[in-house]
Amino acid sequence: MFSSSLVQSFLPEFISGDFDSIRPEVREYYAIKGCEIISTPDQYHTDFTKCLEVLRNKIEEKDLQVDMIVTLGGLAGRFDQIMASVSTLFQATRITPLPIIIIQEESLIYLLQPGKHKLHVDTGMEGDWCGLIPVGQPCNQVTTTGLKWNVTNHRISFGTLVSTSNTYDGSGVVTVETDHPLLWTMAIKNTHD
């Protein structure tokens, strides 16, 4: 299906975690391929959180210019692990100043920090739906433009209004102003179709 050189080009530089569920042959495969295996046994943080800490250190050590961290996976399977990925986005602000997005199949999430945000949704990769989810605490003042169902100085919280199953108004730009962290979620097109 994929050429050997293509597979080789996607080998990670490092693999980090507590390795409590990795099969020995998988660990050995990546070690033989030259991937650095970094054990991070701390059970008080997720492997994703610990990986961000390792990545931050590697970026600093190598003086790399990085604009954003894109994480592939973490939004499928067990609900508790999905929520752990969301929790890591909240913790990430203490680990790195870089924006972090998580992509899984046809979904993308990004944690908007308090303030004003301008999201370009005219790249051709957007799917039909989007949403704003107040995880952790209510957002007392949210204002949006560019959505089919906009809000103006609205309170968004679980138990009242959560902006899911929204879509775009066709302008190509969504603006969001929030007083507390707010999870942006959107569909992305599956390029395999």
Short mmCIF file of C-alpha atoms in Angstrom, two decimals:
data_model
loop_
_atom_site.label_atom_id
_atom_site.label_comp_id
_atom_site.label_asym_id
_atom_site.label_seq_id
_atom_site.Cartn_x
_atom_site.Cartn_y
_atom_site.Cartn_z
CA MET A 1 0.00 0.00 0.00
CA PHE A 2 2.75 2.50 0.96
CA SER A 3 6.34 2.37 -0.23
CA SER A 4 9.06 1.56 2.30
CA SER A 5 10.66 4.99 1.83
CA LEU A 6 7.32 6.68 2.50
CA VAL A 7 6.85 4.69 5.71
CA GLN A 8 10.42 5.53 6.77
CA SER A 9 9.78 9.26 6.26
CA PHE A 10 7.05 9.13 8.93
CA LEU A 11 9.13 7.59 11.69
CA PRO A 12 9.05 9.72 14.83
CA GLU A 13 12.23 11.27 16.18
CA PHE A 14 11.25 10.13 19.66
CA ILE A 15 8.57 8.17 21.48
CA SER A 16 7.72 9.18 25.02
CA GLY A 17 5.48 7.63 27.64
CA ASP A 18 5.25 5.27 30.56
CA PHE A 19 5.06 2.34 28.11
CA ASP A 20 2.61 0.49 30.33
CA SER A 21 0.65 -0.77 27.33
CA ILE A 22 3.18 -0.93 24.49
CA ARG A 23 3.83 -4.36 23.02
CA PRO A 24 7.51 -5.32 23.28
CA GLU A 25 7.80 -5.96 19.52
CA VAL A 26 6.46 -2.46 18.75
CA ARG A 27 8.95 -0.84 21.11
CA GLU A 28 11.77 -2.91 19.62
CA TYR A 29 10.71 -2.03 16.04
CA TYR A 30 10.98 1.70 16.69
CA ALA A 31 14.20 1.36 18.68
CA ILE A 32 15.78 -0.57 15.79
CA LYS A 33 14.61 2.14 13.37
CA GLY A 34 16.54 4.71 15.42
CA CYS A 35 13.67 6.38 17.26
CA GLU A 36 14.70 7.67 20.67
CA ILE A 37 12.69 5.91 23.38
CA ILE A 38 12.11 8.25 26.34
CA SER A 39 10.56 6.75 29.45
CA THR A 40 8.38 9.16 31.42
CA PRO A 41 6.90 7.03 34.22
CA ASP A 42 5.00 9.82 36.05
CA GLN A 43 1.44 8.53 36.55
CA TYR A 44 0.04 11.96 37.51
CA HIS A 45 0.16 13.24 33.94
CA THR A 46 -0.97 11.75 30.66
CA ASP A 47 1.52 10.52 28.10
CA PHE A 48 0.34 13.38 25.87
CA THR A 49 1.15 15.96 28.56
CA LYS A 50 4.54 14.41 29.24
CA CYS A 51 5.27 14.27 25.51
CA LEU A 52 4.60 18.01 25.22
CA GLU A 53 7.16 18.61 27.97
CA VAL A 54 9.73 16.48 26.15
CA LEU A 55 8.92 18.24 22.86
CA ARG A 56 9.28 21.68 24.47
CA ASN A 57 12.73 20.68 25.77
CA LYS A 58 13.80 19.37 22.35
CA ILE A 59 12.61 22.56 20.64
CA GLU A 60 14.64 24.64 23.11
CA GLU A 61 17.74 22.39 22.91
CA LYS A 62 17.81 22.50 19.12
CA ASP A 63 16.71 26.16 18.91
CA LEU A 64 13.95 25.22 16.44
CA GLN A 65 11.53 27.74 14.97
CA VAL A 66 8.09 26.21 15.54
CA ASP A 67 4.79 27.99 14.87
CA MET A 68 2.35 25.37 16.12
CA ILE A 69 2.13 21.85 17.49
CA VAL A 70 -0.19 19.53 15.57
CA THR A 71 -1.21 16.35 17.36
CA LEU A 72 -2.60 13.49 15.32
CA GLY A 73 -4.94 11.31 17.36
CA GLY A 74 -6.36 11.51 20.85
CA LEU A 75 -10.02 12.13 19.99
CA ALA A 76 -11.26 8.58 19.44
CA GLY A 77 -11.86 5.50 21.56
CA ARG A 78 -12.42 5.74 25.29
CA PHE A 79 -14.27 8.86 26.44
CA ASP A 80 -12.06 9.27 29.53
CA GLN A 81 -8.98 9.36 27.31
CA ILE A 82 -10.61 11.86 24.95
CA MET A 83 -11.29 14.11 27.94
CA ALA A 84 -7.68 13.62 29.06
CA SER A 85 -6.59 15.02 25.68
CA VAL A 86 -8.82 18.05 26.24
CA SER A 87 -7.41 18.45 29.75
CA THR A 88 -3.90 18.43 28.29
CA LEU A 89 -4.83 21.42 26.13
CA PHE A 90 -5.59 23.32 29.35
CA GLN A 91 -2.31 22.18 30.95
CA ALA A 92 -0.34 22.97 27.79
CA THR A 93 -0.53 26.72 28.43
CA ARG A 94 1.86 26.13 31.36
CA ILE A 95 4.17 23.99 29.21
CA THR A 96 4.52 25.92 25.96
CA PRO A 97 3.35 29.20 24.45
CA LEU A 98 2.80 27.44 21.12
CA PRO A 99 -0.73 26.84 19.90
CA ILE A 100 -1.71 23.17 19.90
CA ILE A 101 -4.35 21.61 17.72
CA ILE A 102 -5.54 18.03 17.84
CA ILE A 103 -6.75 16.29 14.70
CA GLN A 104 -8.47 12.91 14.61
CA GLU A 105 -10.05 11.67 11.40
CA GLU A 106 -12.58 14.39 10.51
CA SER A 107 -12.38 16.44 13.73
CA LEU A 108 -10.10 19.24 14.87
CA ILE A 109 -10.03 20.90 18.29
CA TYR A 110 -8.19 23.97 19.54
CA LEU A 111 -8.43 25.70 22.91
CA LEU A 112 -9.12 29.40 22.49
CA GLN A 113 -7.67 31.46 25.32
CA PRO A 114 -9.50 34.52 26.72
CA GLY A 115 -9.49 37.35 24.20
CA LYS A 116 -10.30 37.91 20.53
CA HIS A 117 -9.63 35.29 17.85
CA LYS A 118 -9.88 35.37 14.07
CA LEU A 119 -10.23 31.95 12.44
CA HIS A 120 -9.87 31.58 8.68
CA VAL A 121 -12.34 28.94 7.56
CA ASP A 122 -11.95 29.24 3.80
CA THR A 123 -9.00 26.92 3.11
CA GLY A 124 -11.11 24.26 1.41
CA MET A 125 -10.28 21.74 4.11
CA GLU A 126 -13.20 22.64 6.39
CA GLY A 127 -16.16 20.33 6.79
CA ASP A 128 -19.72 21.47 7.40
CA TRP A 129 -19.95 21.74 11.18
CA CYS A 130 -18.22 23.60 13.99
CA GLY A 131 -18.81 24.34 17.64
CA LEU A 132 -17.73 26.15 20.78
CA ILE A 133 -17.63 24.11 23.98
CA PRO A 134 -17.04 25.65 27.43
CA VAL A 135 -15.00 22.91 29.09
CA GLY A 136 -13.90 23.48 32.68
CA GLN A 137 -15.97 26.54 33.48
CA PRO A 138 -18.72 28.69 31.99
CA CYS A 139 -17.79 31.39 29.54
CA ASN A 140 -19.81 34.41 30.67
CA GLN A 141 -19.26 36.66 27.66
CA VAL A 142 -18.88 35.10 24.23
CA THR A 143 -19.37 37.00 21.00
CA THR A 144 -19.01 35.44 17.54
CA THR A 145 -19.27 36.45 13.91
CA GLY A 146 -19.06 34.31 10.80
CA LEU A 147 -21.29 31.53 12.11
CA LYS A 148 -24.82 30.65 11.03
CA TRP A 149 -25.90 30.99 14.66
CA ASN A 150 -23.84 33.77 16.25
CA VAL A 151 -23.96 34.89 19.86
CA THR A 152 -23.41 38.37 21.29
CA ASN A 153 -22.14 38.73 24.86
CA HIS A 154 -23.75 35.39 25.58
CA ARG A 155 -23.11 32.98 28.45
CA ILE A 156 -22.10 29.54 27.20
CA SER A 157 -22.03 26.74 29.77
CA PHE A 158 -23.01 23.14 30.31
CA GLY A 159 -26.61 22.99 31.46
CA THR A 160 -27.54 26.10 29.46
CA LEU A 161 -26.20 26.81 25.96
CA VAL A 162 -23.38 24.89 24.28
CA SER A 163 -22.72 25.85 20.67
CA THR A 164 -22.51 22.51 18.88
CA SER A 165 -23.71 21.56 15.40
CA ASN A 166 -23.17 25.11 14.18
CA THR A 167 -21.90 25.97 10.70
CA TYR A 168 -20.42 28.92 8.80
CA ASP A 169 -22.16 31.91 7.22
CA GLY A 170 -20.00 31.79 4.09
CA SER A 171 -17.83 34.82 4.91
CA GLY A 172 -14.70 32.66 5.31
CA VAL A 173 -13.77 34.14 8.68
CA VAL A 174 -15.05 33.34 12.15
CA THR A 175 -14.31 35.67 15.04
CA VAL A 176 -14.65 34.60 18.63
CA GLU A 177 -14.26 36.77 21.71
CA THR A 178 -14.37 34.97 25.05
CA ASP A 179 -13.68 35.78 28.67
CA HIS A 180 -12.54 32.24 29.58
CA PRO A 181 -10.89 29.36 27.70
CA LEU A 182 -13.28 27.97 25.10
CA LEU A 183 -12.84 24.84 23.01
CA TRP A 184 -13.20 25.38 19.26
CA THR A 185 -14.13 22.24 17.34
CA MET A 186 -14.67 21.84 13.62
CA ALA A 187 -15.02 19.25 10.91
CA ILE A 188 -12.19 18.79 8.48
CA LYS A 189 -12.47 17.01 5.18
CA ASN A 190 -11.21 13.47 4.93
CA THR A 191 -8.59 13.60 2.18
CA HIS A 192 -8.97 9.86 1.59
CA ASP A 193 -12.43 10.28 0.02
#
